[in-house]
Tab-separated table of C-alpha atoms in Angstrom:
chain	number	residue	atom	x	y	z
Z	25	MET	CA	47.190	-21.461	14.700
Z	26	ASP	CA	47.342	-19.009	11.794
Z	27	ARG	CA	43.627	-18.461	11.643
Z	28	CYS	CA	41.389	-15.501	12.378
Z	29	VAL	CA	38.026	-15.221	14.071
Z	30	VAL	CA	35.464	-12.403	13.718
Z	31	LEU	CA	33.198	-11.511	16.638
Z	32	VAL	CA	30.289	-9.303	15.520
Z	33	ASP	CA	28.041	-7.342	17.848
Z	34	ALA	CA	25.052	-7.184	15.478
Z	35	GLY	CA	23.317	-4.539	17.569
Z	36	TYR	CA	26.289	-2.226	17.149
Z	37	LEU	CA	27.012	-3.048	13.497
Z	38	LEU	CA	23.442	-2.713	12.206
Z	39	GLY	CA	22.449	0.088	14.564
Z	40	ALA	CA	25.453	2.167	13.495
Z	41	ALA	CA	24.737	1.343	9.845
Z	42	ALA	CA	21.153	2.563	10.295
Z	43	SER	CA	22.430	5.774	11.898
Z	44	LEU	CA	24.788	6.301	8.983
Z	45	LEU	CA	22.213	5.645	6.250
Z	46	ALA	CA	18.883	6.636	7.848
Z	47	GLY	CA	19.930	9.120	10.516
Z	48	GLU	CA	18.717	7.050	13.460
Z	49	PRO	CA	19.805	3.705	14.972
Z	50	SER	CA	16.587	1.908	14.020
Z	51	ARG	CA	17.265	-1.439	12.369
Z	52	PRO	CA	13.816	-1.608	10.695
Z	53	ARG	CA	14.905	1.426	8.651
Z	54	ILE	CA	17.457	-0.694	6.770
Z	55	THR	CA	17.417	-3.890	4.709
Z	56	VAL	CA	20.387	-6.240	5.079
Z	57	ASP	CA	21.709	-8.790	2.583
Z	58	HIS	CA	23.174	-11.112	5.191
Z	59	ALA	CA	24.944	-13.373	2.697
Z	60	ALA	CA	26.724	-10.388	1.150
Z	61	LEU	CA	27.547	-8.979	4.591
Z	62	VAL	CA	29.079	-12.241	5.807
Z	63	GLN	CA	31.137	-12.542	2.620
Z	64	ALA	CA	32.369	-8.953	2.965
Z	65	LEU	CA	33.352	-9.549	6.609
Z	66	ARG	CA	35.254	-12.682	5.658
Z	67	GLU	CA	37.155	-11.057	2.790
Z	68	ARG	CA	38.085	-7.987	4.840
Z	69	ALA	CA	39.178	-10.075	7.840
Z	70	GLU	CA	41.399	-12.368	5.764
Z	71	ALA	CA	42.921	-9.387	3.952
Z	72	ASP	CA	43.622	-7.454	7.170
Z	73	THR	CA	44.990	-10.337	9.225
Z	74	GLY	CA	46.703	-12.370	6.500
Z	75	CYS	CA	45.062	-15.485	7.976
Z	76	ASP	CA	42.349	-17.836	6.799
Z	77	LEU	CA	38.998	-17.433	8.509
Z	78	LEU	CA	38.120	-19.980	11.158
Z	79	ARG	CA	34.657	-18.704	12.003
Z	80	ILE	CA	32.378	-15.656	12.295
Z	81	TYR	CA	30.469	-15.405	15.578
Z	82	TRP	CA	27.286	-13.341	15.251
Z	83	PHE	CA	26.017	-12.011	18.585
Z	84	ASP	CA	22.527	-10.539	18.686
Z	85	GLY	CA	19.465	-10.152	20.876
Z	86	ALA	CA	16.068	-11.769	20.283
Z	87	PRO	CA	12.804	-11.781	22.277
Z	88	ASP	CA	12.968	-14.722	24.698
Z	89	ARG	CA	16.149	-15.751	22.806
Z	90	VAL	CA	13.961	-17.211	20.041
Z	91	PRO	CA	15.812	-17.066	16.675
Z	92	GLN	CA	14.279	-14.592	14.222
Z	93	PRO	CA	14.263	-15.166	10.429
Z	94	GLU	CA	17.618	-13.396	9.979
Z	95	HIS	CA	19.178	-15.597	12.679
Z	96	ARG	CA	17.848	-18.747	11.014
Z	97	ARG	CA	19.370	-17.625	7.709
Z	98	LEU	CA	22.701	-16.797	9.305
Z	99	ARG	CA	23.166	-19.970	11.305
Z	100	VAL	CA	23.006	-22.201	8.218
Z	101	MET	CA	25.695	-20.193	6.393
Z	102	PRO	CA	29.199	-21.702	6.204
Z	103	ARG	CA	31.596	-20.631	8.983
Z	104	VAL	CA	28.900	-18.655	10.850
Z	105	THR	CA	27.828	-19.334	14.439
Z	106	VAL	CA	24.941	-17.400	15.996
Z	107	ARG	CA	24.849	-16.610	19.714
Z	108	LEU	CA	21.662	-15.008	21.056
Z	109	GLY	CA	21.072	-12.875	24.101
Z	110	ALA	CA	17.726	-11.555	25.305
Z	111	LEU	CA	15.960	-8.556	23.815
Z	112	THR	CA	13.955	-6.602	26.375
Z	113	ARG	CA	11.936	-3.383	26.298
Z	114	SER	CA	12.513	-0.712	28.936
Z	115	ASP	CA	11.349	2.917	28.980
Z	116	GLY	CA	10.009	2.531	25.461
Z	117	ARG	CA	13.320	1.292	24.030
Z	118	TRP	CA	14.603	-2.145	23.085
Z	119	ALA	CA	17.859	-3.264	24.727
Z	120	GLN	CA	20.075	-6.344	24.435
Z	121	LYS	CA	20.824	-8.313	27.574
Z	122	GLY	CA	23.631	-10.845	27.857
Z	123	VAL	CA	25.206	-10.138	24.461
Z	124	ASP	CA	28.333	-8.404	25.824
Z	125	ALA	CA	28.790	-11.156	28.433
Z	126	ALA	CA	28.582	-13.828	25.720
Z	127	MET	CA	31.106	-11.951	23.552
Z	128	HIS	CA	33.463	-11.571	26.519
Z	129	ALA	CA	33.275	-15.298	27.297
Z	130	GLU	CA	33.900	-16.313	23.668
Z	131	LEU	CA	36.766	-13.851	23.289
Z	132	THR	CA	38.644	-15.067	26.364
Z	133	GLU	CA	37.971	-18.758	25.619
Z	134	LEU	CA	39.314	-18.489	22.055
Z	135	ALA	CA	42.460	-16.735	23.292
Z	136	ARG	CA	43.039	-19.110	26.205
Z	137	ASN	CA	42.744	-22.175	23.960
Z	138	ARG	CA	44.963	-20.577	21.273
Z	139	ALA	CA	42.270	-21.315	18.712
Z	140	CYS	CA	43.371	-18.416	16.507
Z	141	ALA	CA	46.165	-15.919	15.978
Z	142	ASP	CA	43.976	-12.863	15.301
Z	143	ILE	CA	40.562	-11.802	16.527
Z	144	VAL	CA	38.492	-9.118	14.825
Z	145	LEU	CA	36.010	-7.316	17.074
Z	146	VAL	CA	33.136	-5.414	15.462
Z	147	THR	CA	31.737	-3.606	18.486
Z	148	GLY	CA	31.785	-0.361	20.388
Z	149	ASP	CA	30.987	-1.672	23.862
Z	150	GLY	CA	33.530	-0.708	26.515
Z	151	ASP	CA	32.426	-3.691	28.640
Z	152	LEU	CA	34.597	-5.859	26.375
Z	153	LEU	CA	37.780	-4.080	27.494
Z	154	PRO	CA	38.774	-6.756	30.103
Z	155	GLY	CA	38.270	-9.521	27.526
Z	156	LEU	CA	40.299	-7.642	24.933
Z	157	MET	CA	43.173	-7.175	27.414
Z	158	SER	CA	43.019	-10.852	28.399
Z	159	ALA	CA	43.207	-11.930	24.748
Z	160	LYS	CA	46.289	-9.784	24.208
Z	161	GLU	CA	47.977	-11.357	27.230
Z	162	HIS	CA	47.470	-14.781	25.619
Z	163	GLY	CA	49.323	-13.646	22.499
Z	164	VAL	CA	46.340	-12.901	20.251
Z	165	ALA	CA	46.364	-9.810	18.025
Z	166	VAL	CA	43.097	-7.915	18.417
Z	167	HIS	CA	41.678	-5.893	15.522
Z	168	LEU	CA	38.897	-3.429	16.336
Z	169	TRP	CA	36.536	-2.382	13.548
Z	170	ALA	CA	34.190	0.582	13.730
Z	171	VAL	CA	31.295	1.618	11.522
Z	172	GLN	CA	31.702	5.139	10.181
Z	173	ALA	CA	29.812	7.460	12.534
Z	174	ALA	CA	27.054	9.563	11.021
Z	175	ASP	CA	28.377	12.737	12.654
Z	176	GLY	CA	32.035	12.003	11.879
Z	177	ASP	CA	32.807	11.361	15.562
Z	178	TYR	CA	33.581	8.121	17.425
Z	179	ASN	CA	30.820	5.608	18.143
Z	180	GLN	CA	33.044	3.298	20.196
Z	181	SER	CA	34.457	3.270	23.706
Z	182	GLU	CA	37.601	5.413	23.783
Z	183	ASP	CA	39.357	2.902	26.085
Z	184	LEU	CA	38.503	0.063	23.713
Z	185	VAL	CA	39.946	1.982	20.764
Z	186	ALA	CA	43.130	2.782	22.696
Z	187	GLU	CA	43.738	-0.831	23.745
Z	188	ALA	CA	43.232	-2.518	20.341
Z	189	ASP	CA	46.277	-3.640	18.345
Z	190	GLU	CA	44.840	-2.611	14.977
Z	191	ARG	CA	41.937	-0.332	14.118
Z	192	ARG	CA	39.827	0.065	11.007
Z	193	VAL	CA	36.721	2.059	10.033
Z	194	LEU	CA	34.095	0.443	7.815
Z	195	ASP	CA	32.998	3.402	5.697
Z	196	ARG	CA	29.766	4.118	3.872
Z	197	SER	CA	30.929	2.521	0.613
Z	198	TRP	CA	31.762	-0.723	2.431
Z	199	ILE	CA	28.493	-0.721	4.395
Z	200	THR	CA	26.331	-0.164	1.312
Z	201	GLN	CA	27.657	-3.340	-0.296
Z	202	ALA	CA	25.191	-5.247	1.883
Z	203	VAL	CA	22.983	-2.676	3.642
Z	204	ARG	CA	20.478	-0.287	2.087
Z	205	LEU	CA	17.593	1.883	3.221
Z	206	SER	CA	14.253	0.121	3.451
Z	207	GLU	CA	11.612	1.229	0.978
Z	208	GLY	CA	9.736	4.171	2.436
Z	209	ALA	CA	12.336	4.742	5.195
Z	210	ALA	CA	12.888	8.365	4.238
Z	211	THR	CA	9.212	9.230	4.517
Z	212	GLY	CA	8.098	6.943	7.326
Z	213	ALA	CA	5.794	3.957	6.986
Z	214	PRO	CA	5.053	3.152	3.350
Z	215	HIS	CA	1.497	3.291	2.135
Z	216	ALA	CA	-0.455	2.307	-0.919
Z	217	ALA	CA	-1.209	4.878	-3.572
Z	218	PRO	CA	-4.420	6.859	-2.951
Z	219	ARG	CA	-7.527	5.865	-4.891
Z	220	PRO	CA	-9.690	8.470	-6.725
Z	221	GLU	CA	-12.854	7.539	-4.836
Z	222	ILE	CA	-11.131	8.052	-1.480
Z	223	ALA	CA	-9.800	11.429	-2.585
Z	224	ALA	CA	-13.319	12.468	-3.653
Z	225	ILE	CA	-14.750	11.399	-0.316
Z	226	LEU	CA	-12.197	13.388	1.656
Z	227	ALA	CA	-12.798	16.445	-0.541
Z	228	ALA	CA	-16.587	16.343	-0.103
Z	229	PRO	CA	-18.266	19.135	1.946
Z	230	LEU	CA	-19.013	18.276	5.534
Z	231	PRO	CA	-22.395	18.782	7.207
Z	232	GLU	CA	-22.868	21.873	9.317
Z	233	ALA	CA	-22.574	21.551	13.059
Z	234	PRO	CA	-25.967	21.348	14.887
Z	235	ALA	CA	-27.358	24.607	16.207
Z	236	ALA	CA	-27.944	23.333	19.727
Z	237	PRO	CA	-25.114	21.283	21.170
Z	238	GLY	CA	-26.148	18.051	22.756
Z	239	PRO	CA	-24.432	15.057	24.274
Z	240	PRO	CA	-22.009	13.522	21.779
Z	241	GLU	CA	-23.286	10.433	20.064
Z	242	GLN	CA	-21.045	7.460	20.576
Z	243	VAL	CA	-19.905	5.692	17.453
Z	244	PRO	CA	-18.345	2.269	17.929
Z	245	HIS	CA	-14.844	1.921	16.603
Z	246	ASP	CA	-12.553	-0.973	16.030
Z	247	HIS	CA	-9.230	0.402	17.253
Z	248	ASP	CA	-7.422	-2.764	16.294
Z	249	THR	CA	-8.195	-2.109	12.637
Z	250	SER	CA	-7.632	1.670	12.495
Z	251	ARG	CA	-5.471	2.675	9.564
Z	252	LYS	CA	-6.190	-0.800	8.236
Z	253	ASN	CA	-5.382	-1.455	4.619
Z	254	GLY	CA	-4.186	2.025	3.700
Z	255	THR	CA	-6.359	4.442	5.732
Z	256	HIS	CA	-4.634	7.162	7.734
Z	257	ARG	CA	-4.513	8.128	11.385
Z	258	GLY	CA	-7.636	9.931	12.522
Z	259	GLU	CA	-10.068	8.563	9.938
Z	260	ASP	CA	-11.730	6.185	12.385
Z	261	THR	CA	-11.892	8.563	15.353
Z	262	ASP	CA	-13.963	11.663	15.950
Z	263	PRO	CA	-11.888	14.864	15.804
Z	264	PRO	CA	-11.830	17.276	18.740
Z	265	GLY	CA	-14.957	19.365	18.777
Z	266	GLY	CA	-17.465	16.583	18.070
Z	267	ALA	CA	-19.836	16.421	15.119
Z	268	GLY	CA	-19.455	18.160	11.839
Z	269	GLY	CA	-15.802	17.224	11.342
Z	270	ARG	CA	-14.583	20.507	12.900
Z	271	ASP	CA	-12.127	21.111	15.717
Z	272	ALA	CA	-12.632	23.367	18.724
Z	273	ALA	CA	-11.696	26.452	16.694
Z	274	GLY	CA	-14.202	25.619	13.962
Z	275	ALA	CA	-11.520	24.643	11.454
Z	276	ARG	CA	-12.152	21.861	8.987
Z	277	ALA	CA	-10.894	18.464	10.202
Z	278	VAL	CA	-10.607	15.010	8.637
Z	279	PRO	CA	-14.170	13.603	8.240
Z	280	THR	CA	-15.136	10.565	10.241
Z	281	PRO	CA	-17.244	7.640	8.959
Z	282	LYS	CA	-20.153	9.170	10.905
Z	283	ASP	CA	-19.722	12.474	9.062
Z	284	LEU	CA	-19.650	10.728	5.711
Z	285	ALA	CA	-22.706	8.618	6.435
Z	286	SER	CA	-24.705	11.795	7.126
Z	287	LEU	CA	-23.797	13.173	3.700
Z	288	GLY	CA	-26.110	10.698	1.961
Z	289	THR	CA	-26.358	11.394	-1.721
Z	290	ARG	CA	-24.465	14.712	-1.531
Z	291	ILE	CA	-21.261	12.938	-2.577
Z	292	ALA	CA	-20.853	12.755	-6.334
Z	293	PRO	CA	-18.603	9.745	-6.948
Z	294	PRO	CA	-15.967	10.054	-9.680
Z	295	GLU	CA	-17.280	6.861	-11.238
Z	296	PRO	CA	-20.567	4.937	-10.968
Z	297	THR	CA	-19.039	2.062	-8.983
Z	298	ALA	CA	-17.323	4.213	-6.337
Z	299	THR	CA	-18.526	3.443	-2.809
Z	300	LEU	CA	-17.523	4.361	0.708
Z	301	ARG	CA	-15.169	1.774	2.109
Z	302	TRP	CA	-13.644	2.177	5.563
Z	303	SER	CA	-11.377	-0.064	7.554
Z	304	SER	CA	-13.503	-0.394	10.678
Z	305	ASP	CA	-15.668	-3.503	10.894
Z	306	ARG	CA	-18.192	-1.540	12.977
Z	307	GLY	CA	-19.772	1.875	12.855
Z	308	TRP	CA	-20.773	3.783	9.733
Z	309	VAL	CA	-19.506	1.542	6.985
Z	310	ASP	CA	-20.672	1.033	3.405
Z	311	ARG	CA	-18.372	-1.415	1.638
Z	312	GLY	CA	-20.494	-2.249	-1.367
Z	313	LEU	CA	-20.147	-6.007	-0.807
Z	314	PRO	CA	-20.667	-7.478	2.689
Z	315	GLU	CA	-18.188	-9.973	4.101
Z	316	ASP	CA	-20.645	-12.865	3.782
Z	317	SER	CA	-21.602	-12.094	0.172
Z	318	PRO	CA	-20.951	-14.963	-2.285
Z	319	GLU	CA	-18.437	-12.856	-4.220
Z	320	VAL	CA	-16.262	-12.084	-1.200
Z	321	ALA	CA	-16.689	-15.519	0.364
Z	322	ALA	CA	-15.536	-17.099	-2.904
Z	323	LEU	CA	-12.102	-15.464	-2.644
Z	324	PRO	CA	-9.792	-18.306	-1.576
Z	325	MET	CA	-7.250	-18.092	1.227
Z	326	LEU	CA	-3.576	-18.609	0.455
Z	327	SER	CA	-3.574	-21.872	2.411
Z	328	GLN	CA	-6.281	-23.223	0.090
Z	329	LEU	CA	-4.168	-22.376	-2.953
Z	330	THR	CA	-0.892	-23.820	-1.621
Z	331	THR	CA	0.266	-27.399	-2.133
Z	332	ALA	CA	2.485	-29.271	0.309
Z	333	GLU	CA	5.484	-28.784	-1.985
Z	334	GLN	CA	4.800	-25.060	-2.287
Z	335	ARG	CA	4.425	-24.775	1.487
Z	336	TRP	CA	7.870	-26.286	1.956
Z	337	ALA	CA	9.355	-23.970	-0.700
Z	338	ASP	CA	7.643	-20.961	0.920
Z	339	ARG	CA	9.230	-21.803	4.251
Z	340	GLU	CA	12.665	-22.033	2.663
Z	341	GLU	CA	12.146	-18.682	0.938
Z	342	ASP	CA	11.018	-17.104	4.222
Z	343	ILE	CA	14.235	-18.248	5.886
Z	344	THR	CA	16.674	-17.440	3.117
Z	345	ALA	CA	15.247	-14.529	1.128
Z	346	VAL	CA	12.561	-12.576	3.032
Z	347	SER	CA	14.086	-9.907	5.261
Z	348	GLY	CA	11.114	-9.563	7.599
Z	349	ASP	CA	10.520	-5.896	6.699
Z	350	PRO	CA	6.747	-5.344	7.218
Z	351	PHE	CA	6.201	-3.829	3.771
Z	352	GLU	CA	8.089	-6.694	2.079
Z	353	VAL	CA	6.143	-9.294	4.082
Z	354	GLY	CA	2.869	-7.891	2.721
Z	355	GLN	CA	4.225	-7.939	-0.826
Z	356	VAL	CA	5.455	-11.545	-0.570
Z	357	PHE	CA	2.093	-12.753	0.747
Z	358	ALA	CA	0.171	-10.932	-2.028
Z	359	ARG	CA	2.565	-12.230	-4.706
Z	360	ARG	CA	2.039	-15.838	-3.657
Z	361	TRP	CA	-1.726	-15.402	-3.451
Z	362	ALA	CA	-1.944	-13.769	-6.891
Z	363	GLU	CA	0.372	-16.235	-8.638
Z	364	ARG	CA	-1.601	-19.257	-7.398
Z	365	LEU	CA	-5.063	-18.051	-8.327
Z	366	ALA	CA	-6.782	-20.214	-10.924
Z	367	ALA	CA	-9.133	-17.396	-11.947
Z	368	PRO	CA	-7.420	-14.051	-12.731
Z	369	GLU	CA	-10.717	-12.176	-12.306
Z	370	GLN	CA	-10.511	-12.919	-8.571
Z	371	LEU	CA	-7.473	-10.626	-8.338
Z	372	ARG	CA	-9.469	-7.805	-9.941
Z	373	GLN	CA	-12.319	-8.587	-7.590
Z	374	LEU	CA	-10.007	-8.252	-4.599
Z	375	SER	CA	-8.627	-5.007	-5.974
Z	376	GLY	CA	-12.175	-3.640	-6.022
Z	377	GLU	CA	-12.413	-4.190	-2.261
Z	378	TYR	CA	-9.614	-1.644	-1.585
Z	379	PRO	CA	-8.754	-0.455	1.028
Z	380	ARG	CA	-10.301	-3.280	3.005
Z	381	ILE	CA	-8.785	-6.775	2.798
Z	382	PRO	CA	-11.498	-9.426	3.325
Z	383	HIS	CA	-11.401	-10.628	6.901
Z	384	ARG	CA	-10.271	-14.207	6.254
Z	385	ILE	CA	-7.403	-13.183	3.970
Z	386	ASP	CA	-6.398	-10.322	6.274
Z	387	GLY	CA	-6.229	-12.651	9.274
Z	388	GLU	CA	-4.079	-15.090	7.317
Z	389	LEU	CA	-1.804	-12.207	6.236
Z	390	LEU	CA	-1.266	-11.089	9.839
Z	391	ARG	CA	-0.621	-14.647	11.013
Z	392	TYR	CA	2.011	-14.947	8.276
Z	393	ALA	CA	3.593	-11.675	9.430
Z	394	ALA	CA	3.778	-13.015	12.988
Z	395	ARG	CA	6.354	-15.589	11.830
Z	396	PHE	CA	8.821	-12.732	11.353
Z	397	GLY	CA	8.422	-11.355	14.865
Z	398	LEU	CA	6.058	-8.617	13.689
Z	399	LEU	CA	2.851	-7.709	15.506
Z	400	ALA	CA	4.552	-8.544	18.799
Z	401	HIS	CA	3.113	-6.985	21.943
Z	402	LYS	CA	5.119	-3.938	22.983
Z	403	ASP	CA	4.088	-2.549	26.353
Z	404	ASP	CA	0.794	-4.446	25.948
Z	405	GLN	CA	0.002	-2.635	22.690
Z	406	ILE	CA	0.013	-3.952	19.143
Z	407	ASP	CA	2.460	-2.141	16.871
Z	408	GLU	CA	0.005	-0.453	14.499
Z	409	ARG	CA	2.794	0.938	12.318
Z	410	ASP	CA	3.779	-2.630	11.403
Z	411	ARG	CA	0.178	-3.515	10.586
Z	412	TYR	CA	-0.130	-0.438	8.394
Z	413	ALA	CA	3.079	-1.261	6.512
Z	414	ILE	CA	2.138	-4.944	6.050
Z	415	ARG	CA	-1.189	-4.057	4.469
Z	416	ALA	CA	0.365	-1.274	2.415
Z	417	GLY	CA	2.835	-3.779	0.964
Z	418	PHE	CA	-0.032	-6.151	0.202
Z	419	TRP	CA	-1.939	-3.475	-1.746
Z	420	ARG	CA	1.176	-2.265	-3.544
Z	421	GLU	CA	1.689	-5.767	-4.974
Z	422	VAL	CA	-1.991	-6.083	-5.921
Z	423	ASP	CA	-1.951	-2.664	-7.584
Z	424	THR	CA	1.195	-3.540	-9.530
Z	425	ARG	CA	-0.399	-6.697	-10.893
Z	426	THR	CA	-3.819	-5.259	-11.717
Z	427	GLY	CA	-2.220	-2.185	-13.271
Z	428	ALA	CA	-0.114	-4.425	-15.519
Z	429	GLU	CA	-3.292	-6.216	-16.623
Z	430	ARG	CA	-5.050	-2.932	-17.448
Z	431	SER	CA	-2.130	-1.721	-19.572
Z	432	SER	CA	-1.831	-4.947	-21.539
């Protein structure tokens, strides 16, 4: 049959693309337009082989082999079949299990059944060498595609490269048709813009250390909500050296909520309404409005604002358009919440609660993020970087909308 088939090792393709664009093989560092990528693979395969495409097989790993949002988008695209292996964590790193075996089985079965004349392999795994040799023995021409290596060297098995009938390198210009750096990838996890009142608090003088050292006073912390809603690492924990916000050498350190509470009226806020707001739900916290106040309690949840028709449309958008990047997930949730509000002043009211998202809305935001495989347990610990990025995306969208209102 004069048809071609493309077998894609997604771990190799996207990991190598991340290395090329971001400098490390971390897929969260990139955003992928899967529709554009599939179209580019099809056009290149048909041009290289001179045959019509039969099918693209997309091999990838997923926790417990449960399809992620990108897999659900891919498997409903024309001429695309998704095959999932397991995704496991070992020694602090994620690894695919069963993907190379599935590719080997598909490769040999296609060749044995003479389902196609040409097979394009997008992989670098030398474990596929026996399958490649078997396909050649059945009269199939094997094309091996590589992603341009970041260091200009090979990122494929040398034996695999030597055995292929045809070889091609997908360069940076080809990759960037469908793959780009995620927002904030160059500087780490994205975060919301700093607020003037927070800057004033951090710049305030700290109390002097006590003359006679005593046993350190324990301040309760909520570690699950540290860095919540835009705060930074270290703000909810006492620095080395104990009270007074100083380290062991006496140098100034980041003040803790306990330090700030002891300042009392010594802080001159930049505006009359500025208050101390910290992410922890316990400890030294002054939010201005308590969680059970009528104003905060009146803020509706997204589920209360969403009709059945909108819920169905949201699900379709999640599958087809939302990449699952933590920052983007926070933005999408905030956009839907803001657009469905009946009272615009509620958006300004929420903005005044920065950096703390009211508990009910924050819980709903994190449950929404869980649909995309975020907030998964990794070595029995919650990924705090994802939580930070989700909330940062939420506040970025809120700030964009309230800033537009102020300028109008």
